[in-house]
Short mmCIF file of C-alpha atoms in Angstrom, two decimals:
data_model
loop_
_atom_site.label_atom_id
_atom_site.label_comp_id
_atom_site.label_asym_id
_atom_site.label_seq_id
_atom_site.Cartn_x
_atom_site.Cartn_y
_atom_site.Cartn_z
CA MET A 24 -98.42 60.66 -42.44
CA LYS A 25 -97.31 62.43 -45.91
CA ARG A 26 -98.40 65.59 -45.36
CA SER A 27 -98.47 67.93 -48.41
CA ILE A 28 -97.54 71.63 -48.01
CA LEU A 29 -98.74 74.06 -50.72
CA THR A 30 -96.79 77.09 -51.12
CA ILE A 31 -98.68 79.83 -53.06
CA THR A 32 -96.46 83.09 -54.34
CA LYS A 33 -97.79 85.16 -56.82
CA ASP A 34 -95.45 83.64 -59.69
CA ASN A 35 -94.99 79.84 -58.43
CA LEU A 36 -96.81 77.15 -56.75
CA ILE A 37 -94.48 75.02 -54.54
CA LEU A 38 -95.73 71.46 -53.50
CA GLU A 39 -93.45 69.55 -51.22
CA VAL A 40 -94.18 66.09 -49.92
CA ILE A 41 -91.52 65.32 -47.08
CA ASP A 42 -88.10 66.26 -48.82
CA SER A 43 -89.42 66.21 -52.45
CA LYS A 44 -90.36 69.47 -54.08
CA ASN A 45 -91.95 70.49 -57.53
CA ILE A 46 -92.56 73.98 -58.86
CA LEU A 47 -94.72 75.14 -61.44
CA ALA A 48 -95.45 78.82 -62.59
CA TRP A 49 -98.71 80.42 -62.68
CA LYS A 50 -100.64 83.81 -63.47
CA SER A 51 -103.26 85.07 -61.60
CA GLY A 52 -106.64 83.48 -62.37
CA GLY A 53 -105.17 80.77 -63.66
CA LEU A 54 -104.63 78.61 -59.99
CA GLU A 55 -107.34 75.95 -60.98
CA ALA A 56 -105.81 74.52 -64.00
CA ALA A 57 -101.93 75.00 -62.68
CA LEU A 58 -102.61 73.20 -59.31
CA LYS A 59 -104.72 70.46 -61.05
CA LYS A 60 -101.26 69.94 -63.28
CA LEU A 61 -99.16 70.08 -60.41
CA LEU A 62 -101.29 67.69 -58.07
CA ASN A 63 -101.25 65.17 -61.15
CA SER A 64 -97.45 65.59 -61.71
CA ARG A 65 -97.03 62.95 -58.49
CA ASP A 66 -98.79 60.10 -57.44
CA ASP A 67 -97.80 60.81 -53.57
CA VAL A 68 -100.22 63.58 -52.52
CA ASP A 69 -102.66 63.04 -50.33
CA HIS A 70 -105.60 65.32 -51.13
CA ASP A 71 -107.15 64.84 -47.69
CA ASN A 72 -104.00 65.90 -46.08
CA ILE A 73 -103.00 69.54 -47.41
CA ARG A 74 -101.70 72.79 -45.32
CA ILE A 75 -101.63 75.82 -47.35
CA LEU A 76 -98.54 78.72 -46.82
CA LEU A 77 -99.36 81.83 -48.37
CA ALA A 78 -97.01 84.62 -49.63
CA GLU A 79 -97.48 88.07 -48.54
CA ASP A 80 -99.52 88.88 -51.89
CA PHE A 81 -102.58 87.33 -50.88
CA TYR A 82 -103.42 88.29 -47.25
CA TYR A 83 -103.75 90.98 -44.77
CA LEU A 84 -101.95 90.32 -41.28
CA VAL A 85 -102.56 92.75 -38.08
CA GLY A 86 -101.73 92.97 -34.73
CA PHE A 87 -103.65 95.03 -32.13
CA GLU A 88 -104.39 95.44 -28.41
CA VAL A 89 -107.91 94.74 -27.00
CA ASN A 90 -108.70 96.83 -23.54
CA THR A 91 -111.16 94.92 -21.18
CA PRO A 92 -113.19 95.44 -18.07
CA LYS A 93 -111.53 93.65 -15.35
CA GLY A 94 -112.70 90.08 -15.65
CA THR A 95 -113.91 90.08 -19.01
CA SER A 96 -110.89 89.09 -20.97
CA LYS A 97 -111.71 85.32 -21.44
CA LYS A 98 -115.31 86.29 -22.60
CA LEU A 99 -114.08 88.94 -24.88
CA GLU A 100 -110.98 86.40 -26.35
CA ASN A 101 -113.77 83.91 -27.39
CA ASP A 102 -116.21 86.60 -28.99
CA ARG A 103 -115.54 86.07 -32.64
CA ASN A 104 -118.23 89.05 -33.72
CA LYS A 105 -116.19 91.41 -31.34
CA ILE A 106 -113.00 90.75 -32.53
CA LYS A 107 -114.34 90.97 -36.09
CA ASP A 108 -115.47 94.41 -35.84
CA LEU A 109 -112.33 95.43 -34.27
CA ALA A 110 -110.08 93.93 -37.24
CA GLU A 111 -112.22 95.67 -39.50
CA GLU A 112 -110.97 98.74 -38.51
CA LEU A 113 -107.66 97.59 -39.91
CA ILE A 114 -108.33 95.22 -42.60
CA PRO A 115 -109.88 96.76 -45.92
CA GLU A 116 -112.30 93.74 -46.60
CA ASN A 117 -115.83 92.37 -45.04
CA LEU A 118 -114.71 89.51 -43.11
CA ASP A 119 -117.97 87.89 -43.76
CA GLU A 120 -116.82 87.08 -46.96
CA VAL A 121 -113.49 85.98 -46.80
CA LYS A 122 -111.74 83.17 -45.07
CA TRP A 123 -109.91 84.68 -41.76
CA ASP A 124 -108.87 83.81 -37.97
CA TYR A 125 -107.39 85.23 -35.46
CA SER A 126 -105.21 84.14 -32.07
CA VAL A 127 -104.43 85.62 -28.81
CA ILE A 128 -100.98 86.53 -28.61
CA ASN A 129 -100.27 88.07 -25.01
CA ARG A 130 -102.50 88.49 -22.15
CA ASP A 131 -102.73 91.06 -19.15
CA GLN A 132 -105.10 91.85 -16.60
CA ASP A 133 -106.94 94.42 -18.11
CA LYS A 134 -105.83 93.79 -22.04
CA PHE A 135 -104.82 91.09 -24.39
CA PHE A 136 -103.37 91.28 -27.94
CA ILE A 137 -104.74 90.18 -31.00
CA GLN A 138 -102.99 88.64 -34.26
CA CYS A 139 -105.68 88.64 -36.73
CA PHE A 140 -105.22 87.12 -40.51
CA ALA A 141 -107.57 87.44 -43.57
CA LEU A 142 -107.31 86.84 -47.33
CA THR A 143 -107.70 89.31 -49.92
CA LYS A 144 -111.38 88.83 -51.46
CA ASP A 145 -110.15 88.15 -54.83
CA PHE A 146 -107.86 85.04 -53.81
CA SER A 147 -110.51 84.01 -51.36
CA ASP A 148 -113.19 83.55 -53.78
CA GLU A 149 -110.53 82.09 -56.31
CA LEU A 150 -109.08 79.78 -53.85
CA SER A 151 -112.38 78.57 -52.23
CA ILE A 152 -113.47 77.41 -55.59
CA VAL A 153 -110.25 75.93 -56.40
CA ILE A 154 -110.26 73.55 -53.00
CA SER A 155 -113.95 72.66 -53.90
CA GLU A 156 -113.54 71.82 -57.63
CA LEU A 157 -110.27 69.77 -57.06
CA ASN A 158 -111.86 67.89 -53.84
CA LEU A 159 -109.11 69.02 -51.60
CA LYS A 160 -109.37 68.74 -47.80
CA VAL A 161 -107.12 71.67 -46.61
CA ASP A 162 -106.96 71.80 -42.73
CA VAL A 163 -104.60 75.00 -42.28
CA ILE A 164 -103.92 78.00 -44.12
CA GLU A 165 -101.29 80.13 -43.02
CA PRO A 166 -99.43 83.58 -43.78
CA TYR A 167 -95.76 82.96 -44.34
CA ALA A 168 -94.63 85.60 -42.05
CA LEU A 169 -96.82 83.63 -39.18
CA ALA A 170 -95.08 80.24 -40.13
CA LEU A 171 -91.85 81.86 -40.05
CA ALA A 172 -92.40 83.67 -36.57
CA SER A 173 -93.77 80.31 -34.91
CA SER A 174 -89.87 79.62 -34.96
CA PHE A 175 -89.23 81.41 -31.92
CA LYS A 176 -89.97 80.98 -28.11
CA PRO A 177 -91.95 83.69 -26.55
CA SER A 178 -90.00 86.62 -25.86
CA LYS A 179 -90.64 90.26 -24.36
CA HIS A 180 -88.13 91.22 -26.93
CA SER A 181 -88.50 93.61 -30.47
CA PHE A 182 -86.45 92.04 -33.56
CA LEU A 183 -86.64 92.41 -37.29
CA LEU A 184 -86.30 88.62 -38.88
CA LEU A 185 -84.90 89.21 -42.55
CA HIS A 186 -85.79 85.80 -44.34
CA LYS A 187 -84.97 84.61 -47.89
CA ASP A 188 -85.67 81.28 -49.53
CA GLU A 189 -86.95 80.14 -53.20
CA SER A 190 -90.14 81.56 -52.20
CA VAL A 191 -90.11 84.85 -50.50
CA SER A 192 -87.79 87.41 -49.40
CA MET A 193 -89.27 89.35 -46.39
CA GLY A 194 -88.87 91.08 -43.66
CA VAL A 195 -91.15 90.59 -40.19
CA VAL A 196 -90.97 92.76 -37.20
CA ILE A 197 -91.89 90.90 -33.95
CA LYS A 198 -92.88 92.63 -30.44
CA ASN A 199 -93.79 90.83 -27.51
CA ASN A 200 -94.54 87.81 -29.77
CA LEU A 201 -96.92 89.54 -32.23
CA ILE A 202 -96.25 90.44 -35.87
CA THR A 203 -96.53 94.29 -35.73
CA PHE A 204 -95.36 94.49 -39.51
CA SER A 205 -94.26 92.52 -42.51
CA LYS A 206 -93.24 93.03 -46.19
CA ASN A 207 -91.55 91.52 -49.12
CA LEU A 208 -88.37 93.00 -49.62
CA ASP A 209 -85.50 93.35 -51.91
CA MET A 210 -82.25 92.24 -49.86
CA ALA A 211 -79.80 93.51 -52.42
CA ASN A 212 -81.40 97.16 -51.38
CA ILE A 213 -80.49 98.46 -48.27
CA ASN A 214 -83.05 101.19 -48.37
CA ASP A 215 -85.88 98.96 -48.61
CA ILE A 216 -84.55 97.69 -44.84
CA ASP A 217 -83.74 100.70 -43.59
CA GLU A 218 -87.60 101.87 -44.31
CA VAL A 219 -89.02 98.86 -42.40
CA ILE A 220 -86.79 99.85 -39.73
CA ALA A 221 -87.80 103.83 -39.75
CA PHE A 222 -91.40 102.48 -40.14
CA SER A 223 -91.81 100.30 -37.05
CA LYS A 224 -90.05 103.39 -35.05
CA LYS A 225 -92.43 106.31 -36.55
CA PHE A 226 -95.61 104.43 -36.64
CA GLY A 227 -95.38 101.20 -34.21
CA GLY A 228 -92.81 103.15 -31.58
CA ILE A 229 -90.81 100.02 -31.95
CA GLU A 230 -87.03 100.62 -31.41
CA ILE A 231 -85.36 98.02 -33.29
CA SER A 232 -81.66 96.97 -32.09
CA LYS A 233 -81.44 93.31 -33.02
CA VAL A 234 -81.75 91.92 -36.58
CA LEU A 235 -81.91 88.10 -37.28
CA LEU A 236 -80.89 86.69 -40.68
CA SER A 237 -82.20 83.78 -42.34
CA GLY A 238 -81.02 82.82 -45.50
CA VAL A 239 -79.65 86.24 -46.19
CA ASP A 240 -75.90 86.72 -46.96
CA GLY A 241 -73.74 87.74 -44.16
CA GLY A 242 -72.46 90.65 -46.11
CA LEU A 243 -75.77 92.60 -45.38
CA VAL A 244 -74.47 92.53 -41.61
CA GLU A 245 -71.91 95.52 -42.48
CA ASP A 246 -74.48 97.46 -44.36
CA LEU A 247 -77.01 97.45 -41.77
CA GLY A 248 -74.44 99.49 -39.19
CA GLU A 249 -72.93 98.78 -36.08
CA SER A 250 -75.96 100.20 -33.94
CA LEU A 251 -77.88 96.77 -34.61
CA LYS A 252 -76.83 93.31 -33.28
CA THR A 253 -77.17 90.61 -35.86
CA SER A 254 -77.25 87.09 -35.65
CA LYS A 255 -77.94 84.21 -38.26
CA VAL A 256 -80.77 81.52 -37.72
CA ASP A 257 -82.10 78.79 -39.85
CA ILE A 258 -85.47 78.75 -39.98
CA SER A 259 -88.37 77.08 -42.53
CA ALA A 260 -91.67 78.23 -42.87
CA SER A 261 -92.55 74.83 -44.59
CA SER A 262 -91.42 72.60 -41.87
CA ASN A 263 -92.90 74.76 -38.91
CA LEU A 264 -96.35 74.48 -41.08
CA VAL A 265 -95.86 70.77 -40.92
CA GLU A 266 -95.51 70.45 -37.00
CA LYS A 267 -98.28 72.92 -36.58
CA LYS A 268 -101.09 71.71 -34.06
CA LEU A 269 -104.40 72.15 -35.07
CA ILE A 270 -107.23 73.28 -33.05
CA LYS A 271 -110.07 70.89 -33.24
CA GLY A 272 -113.83 71.74 -33.77
CA LYS A 273 -113.49 74.87 -35.57
CA ASP A 274 -115.66 75.70 -38.61
CA SER A 275 -114.66 75.49 -42.21
CA LYS A 276 -114.01 79.33 -42.68
CA VAL A 277 -111.38 79.59 -39.81
CA LEU A 278 -107.87 78.74 -40.70
CA ASN A 279 -106.65 77.45 -37.83
CA LEU A 280 -104.29 80.06 -36.07
CA ASP A 281 -103.01 78.54 -32.95
CA GLU A 282 -101.55 80.75 -30.35
CA LYS A 283 -99.24 77.58 -29.38
CA SER A 284 -98.12 76.65 -32.82
CA GLY A 285 -94.53 75.78 -33.83
CA PRO A 286 -92.49 73.38 -32.37
CA GLU A 287 -90.20 75.58 -30.52
CA ILE A 288 -93.45 77.00 -28.59
CA MET A 289 -94.98 73.57 -28.11
CA ALA A 290 -91.79 72.04 -26.39
CA GLU A 291 -91.64 75.05 -24.14
CA VAL A 292 -95.18 74.44 -23.20
CA ASP A 293 -94.75 70.74 -22.59
CA GLN A 294 -91.82 71.74 -20.36
CA GLU A 295 -93.78 73.98 -18.63
CA ASP A 296 -96.58 71.42 -17.65
CA SER A 297 -93.88 68.82 -16.72
CA VAL A 298 -92.71 71.41 -14.15
CA ASP A 299 -96.04 71.92 -12.67
CA ASN A 300 -96.78 68.11 -12.24
CA LYS A 301 -93.22 67.87 -10.93
CA ASN A 302 -94.22 70.49 -8.57
CA SER A 303 -97.29 68.68 -7.52
CA PHE A 304 -95.87 65.65 -7.07
CA ASN A 305 -93.32 67.28 -4.76
CA LEU A 306 -95.58 69.02 -2.61
CA PHE A 307 -97.83 65.84 -1.94
CA LEU A 308 -94.19 64.02 -0.64
CA ILE A 309 -93.41 66.57 1.64
CA LEU A 310 -97.34 66.67 2.96
CA TRP A 311 -97.07 62.67 3.33
CA VAL A 312 -93.84 63.16 5.32
CA ILE A 313 -95.34 65.79 7.56
CA ALA A 314 -97.98 63.62 8.26
CA ILE A 315 -95.79 60.66 9.03
CA LEU A 316 -93.90 62.53 11.28
CA GLY A 317 -96.72 63.84 13.25
CA VAL A 318 -98.36 60.27 13.77
CA THR A 319 -94.64 59.10 14.93
CA LEU A 320 -94.17 62.17 17.31
CA GLY A 321 -97.86 61.83 18.44
CA PHE A 322 -96.94 58.10 19.23
CA PHE A 323 -93.87 58.89 21.39
CA VAL A 324 -95.48 61.82 23.57
CA SER A 325 -98.36 59.67 24.67
CA ARG A 326 -96.16 56.85 25.45
CA PHE A 327 -94.22 59.27 27.45
CA PHE A 328 -97.14 60.96 29.55
CA ILE A 329 -98.46 57.52 29.95
#
């Protein structure tokens, strides 16, 4: 299957099919003409199988905690209207008028955490028209920050990801698998990065002690200071989006955020399932052996007393 990944930034459209890539400049208001030209520039694009990756300029991405009475968590997790009301306290849009979605990131006995993503109103309107006019079938729209974050397995640690590629240059703060903050950054300006760290501490209570560098010059390590642990990672938002598992049966306004997205997370889930199956088989084997021993012992006891 040739899955096409369309990355939209405020300056460029980037179309990827397998390992081949085309880039075309565009300006706000001219999305339809630019995208039509880009799609017509090659003949291997499946218009029925497109996934869209969005730069920071076109969306809101928020994370928040939902407290629940004991035993009602699962019901509230699936209450889209309730989640919408809570999200609108943080997102300055009427979510009934834009494309938006959410996923449950962490659960506890009396609370859970939501990652919510919504398009800006102007871009949501323009994108909807373009998809309709060009007769495209888009099965997922994902924010760049979320696609990057799906590279990591579930963790209780907090860290700052600094990522740079030909599409974006951004910082993403992740705490307990939840993206708490993301921002376009100038990696050459250390003050930009320091501001993200300070903002996370002041408004999110997040003490960042670890920084992951993806596509960023190693010289930045020294500038960040000795108090921060740094390490390099090699991740790709578009590659993660290719691997994303879709949730079946959602309506057209839902953007298919999946709490188990990303190859690393899926691998871990699969591994846990295999462990559970193995444990179930071992338990069955033990019970079977006990039963055989019981029958055998009963036979010898009865022979002895008879």
